[in-house]
């Protein structure tokens, strides 16, 4: 019963992850060079992908996106609404869903922070950036280099730090959950 996507225990864990991702959006600050805010959301998404199985990870992220689309202020800086999904940073949301669900598939069965870190860096970030930057180019009508400057380059150091933290916390949480 523990492997079922919608068992009471699984739903409780998914709900905690949705709450964690939502709180991560409140830990945010704007940047002067980009419409994308620096947040703790990617840290929370990484933890979610590392502690939940793939289907549950996808459900948790999708619930978070749907809550935000419905207007619940769960996105960066306490924002919500469909406009956030259709704005310049809207492409990052499907990137989160695809990238972190893949991380959950590829994390392996042993609790190894190096593997966790490698999968986060090699899978989650490229998926998120590719979709996010592509959508930014379409909505802002900018070239690739400009979109990468606004939505990627300055975020890489922080994303690496958040990936290290997520990998470390993922190992610790998996041992106690």
mmCIF file with all atom_site columns, C-alpha atoms in Angstrom:
data_model
loop_
_atom_site.group_PDB
_atom_site.id
_atom_site.type_symbol
_atom_site.label_atom_id
_atom_site.label_alt_id
_atom_site.label_comp_id
_atom_site.label_asym_id
_atom_site.label_entity_id
_atom_site.label_seq_id
_atom_site.pdbx_PDB_ins_code
_atom_site.Cartn_x
_atom_site.Cartn_y
_atom_site.Cartn_z
_atom_site.occupancy
_atom_site.B_iso_or_equiv
_atom_site.pdbx_formal_charge
_atom_site.auth_seq_id
_atom_site.auth_comp_id
_atom_site.auth_asym_id
_atom_site.auth_atom_id
_atom_site.pdbx_PDB_model_num
ATOM 1   C CA . UNK A 1 1   ? 0.000  0.000  0.000   1.00 0.00 ? 1   UNK A CA 1
ATOM 2   C CA . UNK A 1 2   ? 2.959  2.323  0.560   1.00 0.00 ? 2   UNK A CA 1
ATOM 3   C CA . UNK A 1 3   ? 3.769  2.425  -3.160  1.00 0.00 ? 3   UNK A CA 1
ATOM 4   C CA . UNK A 1 4   ? 0.302  3.641  -4.134  1.00 0.00 ? 4   UNK A CA 1
ATOM 5   C CA . UNK A 1 5   ? 0.179  7.204  -5.392  1.00 0.00 ? 5   UNK A CA 1
ATOM 6   C CA . UNK A 1 6   ? -2.925 8.101  -3.391  1.00 0.00 ? 6   UNK A CA 1
ATOM 7   C CA . UNK A 1 7   ? -2.551 6.215  -0.122  1.00 0.00 ? 7   UNK A CA 1
ATOM 8   C CA . UNK A 1 8   ? -3.114 8.358  2.989   1.00 0.00 ? 8   UNK A CA 1
ATOM 9   C CA . UNK A 1 9   ? 0.597  8.330  3.800   1.00 0.00 ? 9   UNK A CA 1
ATOM 10  C CA . UNK A 1 10  ? 1.548  9.269  0.225   1.00 0.00 ? 10  UNK A CA 1
ATOM 11  C CA . UNK A 1 11  ? -1.024 12.049 0.109   1.00 0.00 ? 11  UNK A CA 1
ATOM 12  C CA . UNK A 1 12  ? 0.324  13.437 3.378   1.00 0.00 ? 12  UNK A CA 1
ATOM 13  C CA . UNK A 1 13  ? 3.870  13.432 2.029   1.00 0.00 ? 13  UNK A CA 1
ATOM 14  C CA . UNK A 1 14  ? 2.748  15.073 -1.227  1.00 0.00 ? 14  UNK A CA 1
ATOM 15  C CA . UNK A 1 15  ? 0.821  17.717 0.723   1.00 0.00 ? 15  UNK A CA 1
ATOM 16  C CA . UNK A 1 16  ? 3.914  18.499 2.799   1.00 0.00 ? 16  UNK A CA 1
ATOM 17  C CA . UNK A 1 17  ? 5.953  18.840 -0.387  1.00 0.00 ? 17  UNK A CA 1
ATOM 18  C CA . UNK A 1 18  ? 3.345  21.147 -1.973  1.00 0.00 ? 18  UNK A CA 1
ATOM 19  C CA . UNK A 1 19  ? 3.502  23.273 1.189   1.00 0.00 ? 19  UNK A CA 1
ATOM 20  C CA . UNK A 1 20  ? 7.309  23.286 1.092   1.00 0.00 ? 20  UNK A CA 1
ATOM 21  C CA . UNK A 1 21  ? 7.368  24.356 -2.564  1.00 0.00 ? 21  UNK A CA 1
ATOM 22  C CA . UNK A 1 22  ? 4.799  27.065 -1.827  1.00 0.00 ? 22  UNK A CA 1
ATOM 23  C CA . UNK A 1 23  ? 6.803  28.430 1.099   1.00 0.00 ? 23  UNK A CA 1
ATOM 24  C CA . UNK A 1 24  ? 9.899  28.374 -1.112  1.00 0.00 ? 24  UNK A CA 1
ATOM 25  C CA . UNK A 1 25  ? 8.213  30.936 -3.346  1.00 0.00 ? 25  UNK A CA 1
ATOM 26  C CA . UNK A 1 26  ? 7.963  33.371 -0.447  1.00 0.00 ? 26  UNK A CA 1
ATOM 27  C CA . UNK A 1 27  ? 11.703 33.214 0.106   1.00 0.00 ? 27  UNK A CA 1
ATOM 28  C CA . UNK A 1 28  ? 12.328 35.396 -2.931  1.00 0.00 ? 28  UNK A CA 1
ATOM 29  C CA . UNK A 1 29  ? 13.933 38.571 -4.080  1.00 0.00 ? 29  UNK A CA 1
ATOM 30  C CA . UNK A 1 30  ? 13.792 40.348 -7.432  1.00 0.00 ? 30  UNK A CA 1
ATOM 31  C CA . UNK A 1 31  ? 16.801 40.928 -9.620  1.00 0.00 ? 31  UNK A CA 1
ATOM 32  C CA . UNK A 1 32  ? 17.343 44.142 -11.565 1.00 0.00 ? 32  UNK A CA 1
ATOM 33  C CA . UNK A 1 33  ? 18.377 42.313 -14.741 1.00 0.00 ? 33  UNK A CA 1
ATOM 34  C CA . UNK A 1 34  ? 15.593 39.758 -15.111 1.00 0.00 ? 34  UNK A CA 1
ATOM 35  C CA . UNK A 1 35  ? 11.833 39.259 -14.808 1.00 0.00 ? 35  UNK A CA 1
ATOM 36  C CA . UNK A 1 36  ? 12.637 36.012 -12.974 1.00 0.00 ? 36  UNK A CA 1
ATOM 37  C CA . UNK A 1 37  ? 12.990 36.192 -9.182  1.00 0.00 ? 37  UNK A CA 1
ATOM 38  C CA . UNK A 1 38  ? 15.584 34.324 -7.149  1.00 0.00 ? 38  UNK A CA 1
ATOM 39  C CA . UNK A 1 39  ? 13.658 31.956 -4.873  1.00 0.00 ? 39  UNK A CA 1
ATOM 40  C CA . UNK A 1 40  ? 13.997 28.908 -2.684  1.00 0.00 ? 40  UNK A CA 1
ATOM 41  C CA . UNK A 1 41  ? 11.485 27.143 -4.927  1.00 0.00 ? 41  UNK A CA 1
ATOM 42  C CA . UNK A 1 42  ? 14.138 25.133 -6.752  1.00 0.00 ? 42  UNK A CA 1
ATOM 43  C CA . UNK A 1 43  ? 15.531 23.957 -3.412  1.00 0.00 ? 43  UNK A CA 1
ATOM 44  C CA . UNK A 1 44  ? 12.040 22.773 -2.408  1.00 0.00 ? 44  UNK A CA 1
ATOM 45  C CA . UNK A 1 45  ? 11.459 21.155 -5.810  1.00 0.00 ? 45  UNK A CA 1
ATOM 46  C CA . UNK A 1 46  ? 14.766 19.302 -5.496  1.00 0.00 ? 46  UNK A CA 1
ATOM 47  C CA . UNK A 1 47  ? 13.864 17.999 -2.056  1.00 0.00 ? 47  UNK A CA 1
ATOM 48  C CA . UNK A 1 48  ? 10.442 16.956 -3.354  1.00 0.00 ? 48  UNK A CA 1
ATOM 49  C CA . UNK A 1 49  ? 11.968 15.023 -6.259  1.00 0.00 ? 49  UNK A CA 1
ATOM 50  C CA . UNK A 1 50  ? 14.420 13.282 -3.956  1.00 0.00 ? 50  UNK A CA 1
ATOM 51  C CA . UNK A 1 51  ? 11.946 12.193 -1.263  1.00 0.00 ? 51  UNK A CA 1
ATOM 52  C CA . UNK A 1 52  ? 8.920  11.246 -3.383  1.00 0.00 ? 52  UNK A CA 1
ATOM 53  C CA . UNK A 1 53  ? 8.612  8.600  -6.097  1.00 0.00 ? 53  UNK A CA 1
ATOM 54  C CA . UNK A 1 54  ? 8.183  9.925  -9.659  1.00 0.00 ? 54  UNK A CA 1
ATOM 55  C CA . UNK A 1 55  ? 4.371  9.810  -9.907  1.00 0.00 ? 55  UNK A CA 1
ATOM 56  C CA . UNK A 1 56  ? 3.998  11.499 -6.533  1.00 0.00 ? 56  UNK A CA 1
ATOM 57  C CA . UNK A 1 57  ? 6.576  14.116 -7.490  1.00 0.00 ? 57  UNK A CA 1
ATOM 58  C CA . UNK A 1 58  ? 4.632  14.899 -10.659 1.00 0.00 ? 58  UNK A CA 1
ATOM 59  C CA . UNK A 1 59  ? 1.338  15.108 -8.742  1.00 0.00 ? 59  UNK A CA 1
ATOM 60  C CA . UNK A 1 60  ? 2.820  17.385 -6.058  1.00 0.00 ? 60  UNK A CA 1
ATOM 61  C CA . UNK A 1 61  ? 4.325  19.776 -8.627  1.00 0.00 ? 61  UNK A CA 1
ATOM 62  C CA . UNK A 1 62  ? 1.163  19.758 -10.718 1.00 0.00 ? 62  UNK A CA 1
ATOM 63  C CA . UNK A 1 63  ? -0.987 20.522 -7.658  1.00 0.00 ? 63  UNK A CA 1
ATOM 64  C CA . UNK A 1 64  ? 1.321  23.428 -6.804  1.00 0.00 ? 64  UNK A CA 1
ATOM 65  C CA . UNK A 1 65  ? 1.056  24.780 -10.369 1.00 0.00 ? 65  UNK A CA 1
ATOM 66  C CA . UNK A 1 66  ? -2.738 24.384 -10.392 1.00 0.00 ? 66  UNK A CA 1
ATOM 67  C CA . UNK A 1 67  ? -3.068 26.111 -7.009  1.00 0.00 ? 67  UNK A CA 1
ATOM 68  C CA . UNK A 1 68  ? -1.053 29.017 -8.330  1.00 0.00 ? 68  UNK A CA 1
ATOM 69  C CA . UNK A 1 69  ? -3.011 29.120 -11.593 1.00 0.00 ? 69  UNK A CA 1
ATOM 70  C CA . UNK A 1 70  ? -6.231 29.290 -9.558  1.00 0.00 ? 70  UNK A CA 1
ATOM 71  C CA . UNK A 1 71  ? -4.931 32.414 -7.851  1.00 0.00 ? 71  UNK A CA 1
ATOM 72  C CA . UNK A 1 72  ? -3.558 31.007 -4.610  1.00 0.00 ? 72  UNK A CA 1
ATOM 73  C CA . UNK A 1 73  ? -0.385 33.033 -3.887  1.00 0.00 ? 73  UNK A CA 1
ATOM 74  C CA . UNK A 1 74  ? 2.112  30.168 -4.028  1.00 0.00 ? 74  UNK A CA 1
ATOM 75  C CA . UNK A 1 75  ? 4.472  31.405 -6.748  1.00 0.00 ? 75  UNK A CA 1
ATOM 76  C CA . UNK A 1 76  ? 7.554  33.577 -6.364  1.00 0.00 ? 76  UNK A CA 1
ATOM 77  C CA . UNK A 1 77  ? 7.049  36.573 -4.131  1.00 0.00 ? 77  UNK A CA 1
ATOM 78  C CA . UNK A 1 78  ? 3.599  35.389 -3.056  1.00 0.00 ? 78  UNK A CA 1
ATOM 79  C CA . UNK A 1 79  ? 2.061  35.727 -6.494  1.00 0.00 ? 79  UNK A CA 1
ATOM 80  C CA . UNK A 1 80  ? -0.624 33.606 -8.070  1.00 0.00 ? 80  UNK A CA 1
ATOM 81  C CA . UNK A 1 81  ? -2.912 33.596 -11.053 1.00 0.00 ? 81  UNK A CA 1
ATOM 82  C CA . UNK A 1 82  ? -2.879 32.418 -14.629 1.00 0.00 ? 82  UNK A CA 1
ATOM 83  C CA . UNK A 1 83  ? -1.019 35.576 -15.633 1.00 0.00 ? 83  UNK A CA 1
ATOM 84  C CA . UNK A 1 84  ? 2.095  34.282 -13.886 1.00 0.00 ? 84  UNK A CA 1
ATOM 85  C CA . UNK A 1 85  ? 1.977  31.126 -16.009 1.00 0.00 ? 85  UNK A CA 1
ATOM 86  C CA . UNK A 1 86  ? 1.528  33.148 -19.189 1.00 0.00 ? 86  UNK A CA 1
ATOM 87  C CA . UNK A 1 87  ? 4.148  35.792 -18.315 1.00 0.00 ? 87  UNK A CA 1
ATOM 88  C CA . UNK A 1 88  ? 7.851  35.794 -19.226 1.00 0.00 ? 88  UNK A CA 1
ATOM 89  C CA . UNK A 1 89  ? 8.738  33.217 -16.565 1.00 0.00 ? 89  UNK A CA 1
ATOM 90  C CA . UNK A 1 90  ? 5.851  30.898 -17.485 1.00 0.00 ? 90  UNK A CA 1
ATOM 91  C CA . UNK A 1 91  ? 8.052  28.392 -19.306 1.00 0.00 ? 91  UNK A CA 1
ATOM 92  C CA . UNK A 1 92  ? 9.854  27.513 -16.109 1.00 0.00 ? 92  UNK A CA 1
ATOM 93  C CA . UNK A 1 93  ? 6.730  25.796 -14.724 1.00 0.00 ? 93  UNK A CA 1
ATOM 94  C CA . UNK A 1 94  ? 6.576  22.972 -17.308 1.00 0.00 ? 94  UNK A CA 1
ATOM 95  C CA . UNK A 1 95  ? 10.365 22.829 -16.967 1.00 0.00 ? 95  UNK A CA 1
ATOM 96  C CA . UNK A 1 96  ? 9.966  22.226 -13.236 1.00 0.00 ? 96  UNK A CA 1
ATOM 97  C CA . UNK A 1 97  ? 7.380  19.522 -13.842 1.00 0.00 ? 97  UNK A CA 1
ATOM 98  C CA . UNK A 1 98  ? 9.441  17.705 -16.478 1.00 0.00 ? 98  UNK A CA 1
ATOM 99  C CA . UNK A 1 99  ? 12.871 18.205 -14.935 1.00 0.00 ? 99  UNK A CA 1
ATOM 100 C CA . UNK A 1 100 ? 12.136 17.315 -11.341 1.00 0.00 ? 100 UNK A CA 1
ATOM 101 C CA . UNK A 1 101 ? 9.905  14.367 -12.254 1.00 0.00 ? 101 UNK A CA 1
ATOM 102 C CA . UNK A 1 102 ? 12.841 13.009 -14.288 1.00 0.00 ? 102 UNK A CA 1
ATOM 103 C CA . UNK A 1 103 ? 15.123 13.570 -11.291 1.00 0.00 ? 103 UNK A CA 1
ATOM 104 C CA . UNK A 1 104 ? 12.785 11.436 -9.234  1.00 0.00 ? 104 UNK A CA 1
ATOM 105 C CA . UNK A 1 105 ? 12.980 8.663  -11.863 1.00 0.00 ? 105 UNK A CA 1
ATOM 106 C CA . UNK A 1 106 ? 16.772 8.804  -12.051 1.00 0.00 ? 106 UNK A CA 1
ATOM 107 C CA . UNK A 1 107 ? 17.703 9.307  -8.393  1.00 0.00 ? 107 UNK A CA 1
ATOM 108 C CA . UNK A 1 108 ? 18.252 5.592  -7.782  1.00 0.00 ? 108 UNK A CA 1
ATOM 109 C CA . UNK A 1 109 ? 17.255 3.496  -4.810  1.00 0.00 ? 109 UNK A CA 1
ATOM 110 C CA . UNK A 1 110 ? 20.224 4.199  -2.546  1.00 0.00 ? 110 UNK A CA 1
ATOM 111 C CA . UNK A 1 111 ? 20.526 7.449  -0.625  1.00 0.00 ? 111 UNK A CA 1
ATOM 112 C CA . UNK A 1 112 ? 23.660 8.863  -2.224  1.00 0.00 ? 112 UNK A CA 1
ATOM 113 C CA . UNK A 1 113 ? 24.071 12.648 -2.136  1.00 0.00 ? 113 UNK A CA 1
ATOM 114 C CA . UNK A 1 114 ? 26.613 12.632 -4.980  1.00 0.00 ? 114 UNK A CA 1
ATOM 115 C CA . UNK A 1 115 ? 24.162 10.847 -7.267  1.00 0.00 ? 115 UNK A CA 1
ATOM 116 C CA . UNK A 1 116 ? 21.375 13.145 -6.095  1.00 0.00 ? 116 UNK A CA 1
ATOM 117 C CA . UNK A 1 117 ? 23.523 16.181 -6.865  1.00 0.00 ? 117 UNK A CA 1
ATOM 118 C CA . UNK A 1 118 ? 24.573 14.859 -10.259 1.00 0.00 ? 118 UNK A CA 1
ATOM 119 C CA . UNK A 1 119 ? 20.981 14.126 -11.297 1.00 0.00 ? 119 UNK A CA 1
ATOM 120 C CA . UNK A 1 120 ? 19.803 17.556 -10.143 1.00 0.00 ? 120 UNK A CA 1
ATOM 121 C CA . UNK A 1 121 ? 22.589 19.323 -12.040 1.00 0.00 ? 121 UNK A CA 1
ATOM 122 C CA . UNK A 1 122 ? 22.435 17.169 -15.185 1.00 0.00 ? 122 UNK A CA 1
ATOM 123 C CA . UNK A 1 123 ? 18.659 16.756 -15.512 1.00 0.00 ? 123 UNK A CA 1
ATOM 124 C CA . UNK A 1 124 ? 16.563 19.261 -13.555 1.00 0.00 ? 124 UNK A CA 1
ATOM 125 C CA . UNK A 1 125 ? 18.474 22.395 -14.450 1.00 0.00 ? 125 UNK A CA 1
ATOM 126 C CA . UNK A 1 126 ? 18.818 21.763 -18.195 1.00 0.00 ? 126 UNK A CA 1
ATOM 127 C CA . UNK A 1 127 ? 15.113 20.853 -18.503 1.00 0.00 ? 127 UNK A CA 1
ATOM 128 C CA . UNK A 1 128 ? 14.067 23.894 -16.498 1.00 0.00 ? 128 UNK A CA 1
ATOM 129 C CA . UNK A 1 129 ? 16.363 26.288 -18.330 1.00 0.00 ? 129 UNK A CA 1
ATOM 130 C CA . UNK A 1 130 ? 15.597 24.983 -21.828 1.00 0.00 ? 130 UNK A CA 1
ATOM 131 C CA . UNK A 1 131 ? 11.839 25.363 -21.411 1.00 0.00 ? 131 UNK A CA 1
ATOM 132 C CA . UNK A 1 132 ? 12.069 28.564 -19.380 1.00 0.00 ? 132 UNK A CA 1
ATOM 133 C CA . UNK A 1 133 ? 14.481 30.335 -21.737 1.00 0.00 ? 133 UNK A CA 1
ATOM 134 C CA . UNK A 1 134 ? 12.580 29.202 -24.835 1.00 0.00 ? 134 UNK A CA 1
ATOM 135 C CA . UNK A 1 135 ? 9.322  30.587 -23.488 1.00 0.00 ? 135 UNK A CA 1
ATOM 136 C CA . UNK A 1 136 ? 11.036 33.792 -22.389 1.00 0.00 ? 136 UNK A CA 1
ATOM 137 C CA . UNK A 1 137 ? 12.326 34.277 -25.930 1.00 0.00 ? 137 UNK A CA 1
ATOM 138 C CA . UNK A 1 138 ? 8.785  33.877 -27.285 1.00 0.00 ? 138 UNK A CA 1
ATOM 139 C CA . UNK A 1 139 ? 7.044  36.160 -24.808 1.00 0.00 ? 139 UNK A CA 1
ATOM 140 C CA . UNK A 1 140 ? 9.651  38.924 -24.664 1.00 0.00 ? 140 UNK A CA 1
ATOM 141 C CA . UNK A 1 141 ? 10.689 38.688 -28.338 1.00 0.00 ? 141 UNK A CA 1
ATOM 142 C CA . UNK A 1 142 ? 14.380 38.559 -27.476 1.00 0.00 ? 142 UNK A CA 1
ATOM 143 C CA . UNK A 1 143 ? 17.297 36.592 -28.864 1.00 0.00 ? 143 UNK A CA 1
ATOM 144 C CA . UNK A 1 144 ? 18.723 33.503 -27.176 1.00 0.00 ? 144 UNK A CA 1
ATOM 145 C CA . UNK A 1 145 ? 21.707 35.257 -25.623 1.00 0.00 ? 145 UNK A CA 1
ATOM 146 C CA . UNK A 1 146 ? 19.553 38.002 -24.109 1.00 0.00 ? 146 UNK A CA 1
ATOM 147 C CA . UNK A 1 147 ? 17.066 35.476 -22.712 1.00 0.00 ? 147 UNK A CA 1
ATOM 148 C CA . UNK A 1 148 ? 19.909 33.428 -21.241 1.00 0.00 ? 148 UNK A CA 1
ATOM 149 C CA . UNK A 1 149 ? 21.336 36.573 -19.656 1.00 0.00 ? 149 UNK A CA 1
ATOM 150 C CA . UNK A 1 150 ? 17.975 37.464 -18.102 1.00 0.00 ? 150 UNK A CA 1
ATOM 151 C CA . UNK A 1 151 ? 16.881 34.004 -17.029 1.00 0.00 ? 151 UNK A CA 1
ATOM 152 C CA . UNK A 1 152 ? 19.890 31.761 -16.573 1.00 0.00 ? 152 UNK A CA 1
ATOM 153 C CA . UNK A 1 153 ? 23.484 32.973 -16.241 1.00 0.00 ? 153 UNK A CA 1
ATOM 154 C CA . UNK A 1 154 ? 23.178 34.832 -12.955 1.00 0.00 ? 154 UNK A CA 1
ATOM 155 C CA . UNK A 1 155 ? 21.038 32.076 -11.419 1.00 0.00 ? 155 UNK A CA 1
ATOM 156 C CA . UNK A 1 156 ? 23.494 29.210 -11.996 1.00 0.00 ? 156 UNK A CA 1
ATOM 157 C CA . UNK A 1 157 ? 25.691 29.779 -8.888  1.00 0.00 ? 157 UNK A CA 1
ATOM 158 C CA . UNK A 1 158 ? 22.653 29.917 -6.600  1.00 0.00 ? 158 UNK A CA 1
ATOM 159 C CA . UNK A 1 159 ? 21.102 26.902 -8.283  1.00 0.00 ? 159 UNK A CA 1
ATOM 160 C CA . UNK A 1 160 ? 24.266 24.910 -7.696  1.00 0.00 ? 160 UNK A CA 1
ATOM 161 C CA . UNK A 1 161 ? 24.224 25.851 -4.004  1.00 0.00 ? 161 UNK A CA 1
ATOM 162 C CA . UNK A 1 162 ? 20.531 24.923 -3.763  1.00 0.00 ? 162 UNK A CA 1
ATOM 163 C CA . UNK A 1 163 ? 21.226 21.597 -5.512  1.00 0.00 ? 163 UNK A CA 1
ATOM 164 C CA . UNK A 1 164 ? 23.963 20.772 -2.989  1.00 0.00 ? 164 UNK A CA 1
ATOM 165 C CA . UNK A 1 165 ? 21.586 21.622 -0.139  1.00 0.00 ? 165 UNK A CA 1
ATOM 166 C CA . UNK A 1 166 ? 18.725 19.618 -1.694  1.00 0.00 ? 166 UNK A CA 1
ATOM 167 C CA . UNK A 1 167 ? 20.980 16.578 -2.202  1.00 0.00 ? 167 UNK A CA 1
ATOM 168 C CA . UNK A 1 168 ? 22.209 16.763 1.391   1.00 0.00 ? 168 UNK A CA 1
ATOM 169 C CA . UNK A 1 169 ? 18.706 17.237 2.800   1.00 0.00 ? 169 UNK A CA 1
ATOM 170 C CA . UNK A 1 170 ? 17.273 14.582 0.475   1.00 0.00 ? 170 UNK A CA 1
ATOM 171 C CA . UNK A 1 171 ? 19.620 11.952 1.903   1.00 0.00 ? 171 UNK A CA 1
ATOM 172 C CA . UNK A 1 172 ? 18.842 12.972 5.481   1.00 0.00 ? 172 UNK A CA 1
ATOM 173 C CA . UNK A 1 173 ? 15.073 13.120 4.954   1.00 0.00 ? 173 UNK A CA 1
ATOM 174 C CA . UNK A 1 174 ? 14.940 9.780  3.146   1.00 0.00 ? 174 UNK A CA 1
ATOM 175 C CA . UNK A 1 175 ? 16.604 8.145  6.134   1.00 0.00 ? 175 UNK A CA 1
ATOM 176 C CA . UNK A 1 176 ? 13.951 9.388  8.548   1.00 0.00 ? 176 UNK A CA 1
ATOM 177 C CA . UNK A 1 177 ? 10.793 9.320  6.400   1.00 0.00 ? 177 UNK A CA 1
#
